[in-house]
Short mmCIF file of C-alpha atoms and ligand atoms in Angstrom, two decimals:
data_model
loop_
_atom_site.label_atom_id
_atom_site.label_comp_id
_atom_site.label_asym_id
_atom_site.label_seq_id
_atom_site.Cartn_x
_atom_site.Cartn_y
_atom_site.Cartn_z
CA MET A 158 0.00 0.03 0.00
CA ASP A 159 1.20 3.55 -0.74
CA TYR A 160 1.01 4.94 2.71
CA SER A 161 2.31 8.35 1.59
CA LYS A 162 -0.85 8.80 -0.43
CA VAL A 163 -2.93 7.76 2.57
CA PHE A 164 -1.17 10.34 4.81
CA TYR A 165 -1.75 13.01 2.22
CA GLU A 166 -5.43 12.17 1.87
CA ILE A 167 -6.08 12.00 5.63
CA ASN A 168 -4.27 15.25 6.18
CA LYS A 169 -6.34 16.85 3.44
CA SER A 170 -9.52 15.61 5.07
CA LEU A 171 -8.49 17.20 8.34
CA VAL A 172 -7.87 20.75 7.00
CA SER A 173 -10.90 22.13 8.73
CA TYR A 174 -10.14 20.25 11.96
CA VAL A 175 -9.71 22.72 14.77
CA ASP A 176 -7.45 21.47 17.51
CA HIS A 177 -8.41 22.95 20.89
CA GLY A 178 -5.63 21.12 22.67
CA ALA A 179 -2.70 22.81 24.45
CA VAL A 180 1.01 22.07 24.56
CA ALA A 181 2.16 20.60 27.87
CA SER A 182 3.12 23.44 30.18
CA TYR A 183 3.94 21.76 33.49
CA ILE A 184 7.39 21.01 32.07
CA PRO A 185 8.47 24.60 31.22
CA GLU A 186 10.83 23.64 28.34
CA LEU A 187 8.05 21.73 26.53
CA GLN A 188 6.01 24.93 26.25
CA LYS A 189 8.52 26.30 23.80
CA ILE A 190 7.50 23.91 21.05
CA SER A 191 5.56 25.28 18.15
CA PRO A 192 2.09 23.80 18.74
CA ASP A 193 1.25 23.22 15.09
CA LYS A 194 4.09 20.91 14.23
CA PHE A 195 2.82 17.75 12.64
CA GLY A 196 4.75 14.71 11.49
CA VAL A 197 3.94 11.06 10.67
CA TYR A 198 6.24 8.14 9.84
CA LEU A 199 5.58 4.49 9.17
CA CYS A 200 8.06 1.61 8.79
CA THR A 201 6.84 -1.73 7.47
CA VAL A 202 8.39 -4.93 8.75
CA ASP A 203 9.44 -5.70 5.18
CA GLY A 204 11.58 -2.59 4.96
CA LYS A 205 9.42 0.14 3.40
CA ASN A 206 9.34 3.66 4.89
CA PHE A 207 6.82 6.46 4.49
CA GLY A 208 7.01 9.95 5.99
CA PHE A 209 4.86 13.05 6.01
CA GLY A 210 5.19 16.60 7.40
CA ASP A 211 7.72 17.30 10.20
CA SER A 212 8.70 13.66 10.43
CA ASN A 213 12.44 14.41 10.53
CA GLU A 214 12.31 16.95 13.37
CA LYS A 215 13.36 15.94 16.86
CA PHE A 216 10.84 16.14 19.71
CA SER A 217 10.75 15.09 23.34
CA ILE A 218 9.55 11.50 23.40
CA GLN A 219 8.66 11.71 27.14
CA SER A 220 6.62 8.67 28.24
CA ILE A 221 7.15 6.79 25.02
CA SER A 222 10.56 5.86 26.51
CA LYS A 223 8.68 3.91 29.18
CA VAL A 224 8.18 1.09 26.66
CA LEU A 225 11.92 0.89 26.05
CA SER A 226 12.81 0.92 29.74
CA LEU A 227 10.18 -1.76 30.31
CA THR A 228 11.73 -3.85 27.53
CA MET A 229 15.13 -3.68 29.13
CA ALA A 230 13.87 -4.35 32.71
CA PHE A 231 11.63 -7.26 31.56
CA GLU A 232 14.58 -8.93 29.85
CA ILE A 233 16.72 -8.51 32.99
CA GLU A 234 14.18 -9.47 35.66
CA GLN A 235 11.96 -11.86 33.65
CA ASP A 236 8.60 -12.56 35.35
CA THR A 237 9.81 -11.53 38.80
CA LEU A 238 9.35 -7.97 37.52
CA TRP A 239 5.61 -8.36 37.91
CA LYS A 240 5.86 -8.70 41.67
CA ARG A 241 6.69 -4.99 41.79
CA VAL A 242 4.38 -3.60 39.10
CA GLY A 243 1.04 -4.76 37.67
CA VAL A 244 -0.40 -5.05 34.18
CA GLU A 245 -3.82 -3.56 34.80
CA PRO A 246 -5.17 -0.33 33.34
CA SER A 247 -5.22 2.35 36.01
CA GLY A 248 -8.25 4.38 34.90
CA ASN A 249 -6.53 7.31 36.60
CA PRO A 250 -4.30 10.12 35.30
CA PHE A 251 -0.70 9.12 34.56
CA ASN A 252 0.69 11.06 37.54
CA SER A 253 -2.03 10.18 40.05
CA LEU A 254 -1.08 9.40 43.65
CA VAL A 255 -4.48 8.22 44.76
CA GLN A 256 -4.43 4.54 43.76
CA LEU A 257 -0.86 4.00 44.87
CA GLU A 258 -1.82 4.36 48.53
CA TYR A 259 -4.65 1.83 48.24
CA ASP A 260 -2.40 -0.58 46.33
CA ALA A 261 0.35 -0.44 48.94
CA GLY A 262 2.96 1.10 46.66
CA ILE A 263 2.55 -1.36 43.77
CA PRO A 264 1.77 0.63 40.63
CA ARG A 265 -1.03 -0.65 38.41
CA ASN A 266 1.18 -0.82 35.32
CA PRO A 267 4.65 0.18 34.02
CA PHE A 268 3.32 3.09 31.89
CA ILE A 269 1.89 5.37 34.52
CA ASN A 270 4.60 7.43 36.12
CA ALA A 271 4.72 5.39 39.34
CA GLY A 272 5.26 2.21 37.34
CA ALA A 273 7.97 3.74 35.19
CA ILE A 274 9.70 4.97 38.34
CA VAL A 275 9.77 1.37 39.69
CA ILE A 276 11.21 0.28 36.31
CA ALA A 277 13.85 3.05 36.62
CA ASP A 278 14.70 1.66 40.09
CA VAL A 279 15.16 -1.83 38.66
CA LEU A 280 17.54 -0.45 36.01
CA VAL A 281 19.47 1.55 38.57
CA SER A 282 19.93 -1.66 40.55
CA LYS A 283 20.84 -3.89 37.68
CA LEU A 284 22.83 -1.84 35.20
CA GLU A 285 26.43 -0.94 35.77
CA ASN A 286 26.04 2.55 34.31
CA PRO A 287 22.25 3.08 33.99
CA ARG A 288 22.37 6.35 32.06
CA GLU A 289 24.99 5.14 29.54
CA ASP A 290 23.74 1.55 29.25
CA PHE A 291 20.16 2.64 28.60
CA ILE A 292 20.95 5.15 25.90
CA GLU A 293 23.21 2.59 24.29
CA PHE A 294 20.24 0.19 24.15
CA VAL A 295 18.10 2.81 22.50
CA ARG A 296 20.89 3.60 20.02
CA GLN A 297 21.10 -0.06 19.12
CA LEU A 298 17.33 -0.31 18.58
CA SER A 299 17.25 2.82 16.50
CA GLY A 300 20.39 2.01 14.53
CA ASN A 301 21.47 5.52 15.27
CA ASN A 302 24.28 6.33 17.70
CA GLN A 303 23.38 10.03 17.79
CA ILE A 304 20.25 9.51 19.86
CA ASP A 305 20.63 11.25 23.25
CA TYR A 306 19.05 12.66 26.37
CA CYS A 307 18.25 16.36 26.47
CA ASP A 308 19.67 17.77 29.69
CA ARG A 309 17.78 21.03 29.26
CA ILE A 310 14.45 19.16 29.33
CA ALA A 311 15.48 16.81 32.13
CA GLN A 312 16.53 19.82 34.26
CA SER A 313 13.36 21.66 33.44
CA GLU A 314 11.22 18.74 34.52
CA LYS A 315 13.29 18.23 37.63
CA SER A 316 12.69 21.86 38.64
CA LYS A 317 8.94 21.12 38.73
CA GLY A 318 9.07 17.42 39.48
CA HIS A 319 7.46 17.47 42.90
CA ARG A 320 4.63 15.09 42.01
CA ASN A 321 7.00 12.45 40.62
CA ALA A 322 9.14 12.90 43.71
CA ALA A 323 6.02 12.30 45.80
CA LEU A 324 5.22 9.10 43.91
CA CYS A 325 8.78 7.90 44.43
CA ASN A 326 8.76 8.75 48.16
CA LEU A 327 5.42 7.02 48.65
CA MET A 328 6.67 3.86 46.98
CA LYS A 329 9.87 4.02 49.00
CA SER A 330 7.78 4.17 52.20
CA PHE A 331 6.10 0.89 51.04
CA GLY A 332 9.47 -0.73 50.33
CA ASN A 333 8.99 -0.76 46.52
CA ILE A 334 12.02 1.46 45.73
CA ASP A 335 15.43 -0.02 46.54
CA ASN A 336 17.78 2.81 45.63
CA ASN A 337 18.28 6.40 46.68
CA ILE A 338 15.18 8.27 45.57
CA HIS A 339 17.21 11.17 44.02
CA GLU A 340 19.16 8.73 41.91
CA VAL A 341 16.00 6.96 40.75
CA ILE A 342 14.07 10.14 39.96
CA ASP A 343 16.96 11.77 38.11
CA PHE A 344 17.28 8.69 35.97
CA TYR A 345 13.50 8.72 35.34
CA PHE A 346 13.68 12.34 34.17
CA ASP A 347 16.59 11.44 31.88
CA LEU A 348 14.60 8.62 30.34
CA CYS A 349 11.72 11.02 29.60
CA SER A 350 14.06 13.64 28.07
CA ILE A 351 15.19 11.58 25.08
CA GLU A 352 14.70 13.34 21.77
CA MET A 353 13.96 11.60 18.51
CA THR A 354 12.25 12.23 15.22
CA CYS A 355 9.12 10.36 14.08
CA SER A 356 11.26 8.37 11.66
CA GLU A 357 13.82 7.42 14.34
CA LEU A 358 11.12 6.37 16.77
CA ALA A 359 9.21 4.29 14.23
CA ARG A 360 12.47 2.49 13.37
CA THR A 361 13.15 1.92 17.06
CA PHE A 362 9.80 0.29 17.65
CA LEU A 363 9.92 -2.06 14.68
CA PHE A 364 10.98 -5.02 16.88
CA LEU A 365 7.57 -4.85 18.63
CA ALA A 366 5.84 -5.01 15.25
CA ASN A 367 7.93 -8.08 14.45
CA TYR A 368 7.55 -10.39 17.48
CA GLY A 369 10.63 -9.15 19.24
CA LYS A 370 13.04 -9.40 16.32
CA ASP A 371 14.50 -6.35 14.57
CA PRO A 372 13.56 -7.07 10.94
CA ILE A 373 16.34 -4.87 9.51
CA ASN A 374 19.35 -6.52 11.15
CA GLY A 375 17.78 -9.74 12.34
CA ASN A 376 18.65 -9.16 16.02
CA GLN A 377 16.26 -10.88 18.39
CA ILE A 378 15.79 -8.07 20.95
CA ILE A 379 13.38 -9.97 23.16
CA SER A 380 11.42 -13.23 22.83
CA SER A 381 8.20 -13.29 20.82
CA SER A 382 6.32 -14.01 24.05
CA LYS A 383 7.75 -10.90 25.73
CA SER A 384 7.02 -8.78 22.69
CA LYS A 385 3.35 -9.89 22.74
CA ARG A 386 3.09 -9.10 26.41
CA ILE A 387 4.57 -5.64 26.04
CA ASN A 388 2.11 -4.95 23.20
CA ALA A 389 -0.70 -6.18 25.42
CA VAL A 390 0.28 -3.77 28.15
CA MET A 391 0.47 -0.94 25.52
CA GLN A 392 -3.00 -1.85 24.30
CA LEU A 393 -4.52 -1.70 27.78
CA CYS A 394 -2.41 0.97 29.46
CA GLY A 395 -0.44 2.96 26.84
CA LEU A 396 -2.77 5.94 26.75
CA TYR A 397 -3.49 6.02 30.47
CA ASP A 398 -7.11 6.75 31.33
CA GLU A 399 -7.84 7.07 27.64
CA ALA A 400 -6.65 3.58 26.67
CA GLY A 401 -10.21 2.36 26.19
CA GLU A 402 -11.07 5.25 23.89
CA PHE A 403 -7.86 4.71 21.93
CA SER A 404 -8.57 0.96 21.54
CA PHE A 405 -12.09 1.79 20.50
CA LYS A 406 -11.12 4.36 17.91
CA VAL A 407 -7.67 3.25 16.72
CA GLY A 408 -7.47 -0.41 17.63
CA LEU A 409 -3.71 -0.82 17.93
CA PRO A 410 -1.26 -1.14 20.81
CA GLY A 411 0.07 2.40 21.37
CA LYS A 412 2.04 4.62 23.68
CA SER A 413 1.81 8.35 24.06
CA GLY A 414 4.01 11.04 25.60
CA VAL A 415 3.35 14.62 26.70
CA GLY A 416 5.75 15.82 23.98
CA GLY A 417 2.83 15.06 21.62
CA GLY A 418 4.11 11.81 20.15
CA ILE A 419 2.16 8.57 19.83
CA VAL A 420 3.74 5.29 18.70
CA VAL A 421 1.58 2.42 17.50
CA VAL A 422 2.54 -1.05 16.27
CA HIS A 423 0.63 -3.47 14.15
CA PRO A 424 2.22 -6.86 14.79
CA GLY A 425 3.35 -8.48 11.53
CA LYS A 426 2.83 -5.23 9.58
CA TYR A 427 4.23 -1.90 10.73
CA SER A 428 5.28 0.54 13.41
CA MET A 429 4.09 4.11 13.09
CA VAL A 430 4.57 7.45 14.89
CA VAL A 431 2.46 10.57 14.84
CA TRP A 432 3.61 13.80 16.40
CA SER A 433 1.40 16.77 17.13
CA PRO A 434 2.14 18.73 20.36
CA ARG A 435 -1.36 19.95 21.28
CA LEU A 436 -2.64 17.61 24.01
CA ASN A 437 -6.13 16.84 25.28
CA LYS A 438 -7.01 16.81 28.97
CA LYS A 439 -5.69 13.34 29.44
CA GLY A 440 -2.24 14.35 28.20
CA ASN A 441 -2.51 12.60 24.83
CA SER A 442 -2.03 14.24 21.42
CA ASN A 443 -5.37 15.40 20.13
CA LYS A 444 -4.64 15.42 16.40
CA GLY A 445 -2.38 12.44 16.79
CA MET A 446 -5.26 10.33 18.02
CA ARG A 447 -7.58 11.70 15.41
CA PHE A 448 -5.11 11.00 12.61
CA LEU A 449 -4.53 7.46 13.82
CA GLU A 450 -8.29 6.84 13.98
CA GLU A 451 -8.65 7.97 10.39
CA PHE A 452 -5.60 5.99 9.39
CA THR A 453 -6.73 2.60 10.78
CA SER A 454 -10.24 3.17 9.40
CA TYR A 455 -8.96 4.07 5.95
CA THR A 456 -6.49 1.20 5.77
CA GLU A 457 -8.72 -1.20 7.71
CA SER A 458 -5.75 -2.09 9.82
CA SER A 459 -6.95 -2.11 13.38
CA ILE A 460 -5.90 -5.41 14.96
CA PHE A 461 -9.51 -6.27 15.72
N1 LIG B 129 8.03 13.20 32.08
C1 LIG B 129 6.61 13.21 32.10
C2 LIG B 129 6.12 13.16 33.58
O1 LIG B 129 6.75 12.47 34.36
C3 LIG B 129 6.07 12.12 31.31
C4 LIG B 129 4.58 12.07 31.27
C5 LIG B 129 4.00 11.64 29.94
O2 LIG B 129 4.64 11.74 28.89
N2 LIG B 129 2.77 11.23 29.95
O3 LIG B 129 5.17 13.72 33.93
#
């Protein structure tokens, strides 16, 4: 299928679409992004690539990195990981503290902030040089050794990171954080600060569209079983308290970030990234969701 033509047609059909969303402002540096940026990129598992708009411009991937940190931690810890973090949708905002108290410091899933902070703690415990080892893993997945953290964004988030610090402290009080909370939270902010383009991100996620194996170089990144499970968690938890709506409208495993990116994978077919910085109230890209809804309808490629 000529996906470039599809992108063009969908974009044309959305010319009168008015996006009432707003760029994330609770991380001061993110507010500087031009709100009307728009990029799309799709990589097929058989090596075809299609881009549209600002697909070669770097943006802050934010929570999308939570899938990559989960991949690494799952490979290290195997199923013992699930003693410290669940796989259930939270039905609450990504940075909520409420449920964590009831659940005795065990986050509902690895994609809400609390869960990703536990994953960061696992990596701090198990990696020799967490910051270096993690970015090396992302570089390997992306086939691009220029991928990096953005210290400016990490520092900006840290300056306003009281809520994430509260989550980390609460979990520490329940015994679900092993390391020094400052070390864990700094690493978490670093993970969120990675910058990539739509094309780099789509390439990075191809292994999840191909049962754990990178189809370009043949590397088995994780087992097929783990890949299916990560996709299952994305399907149910990747868009936080809008995961149901996203499944209903788009019908693919996906992960969003407050930088305005959304990654989706269609196992056996493609990985795809949409970037549009205006967010809805749940912290997900407004136009990104709309575009993906049109895309899976047009191409009849929801997994259902
Ligand atoms: N760094 C952001 C935070 O911790 C990530 C949130 C997101 O992208 N949903 O709040």
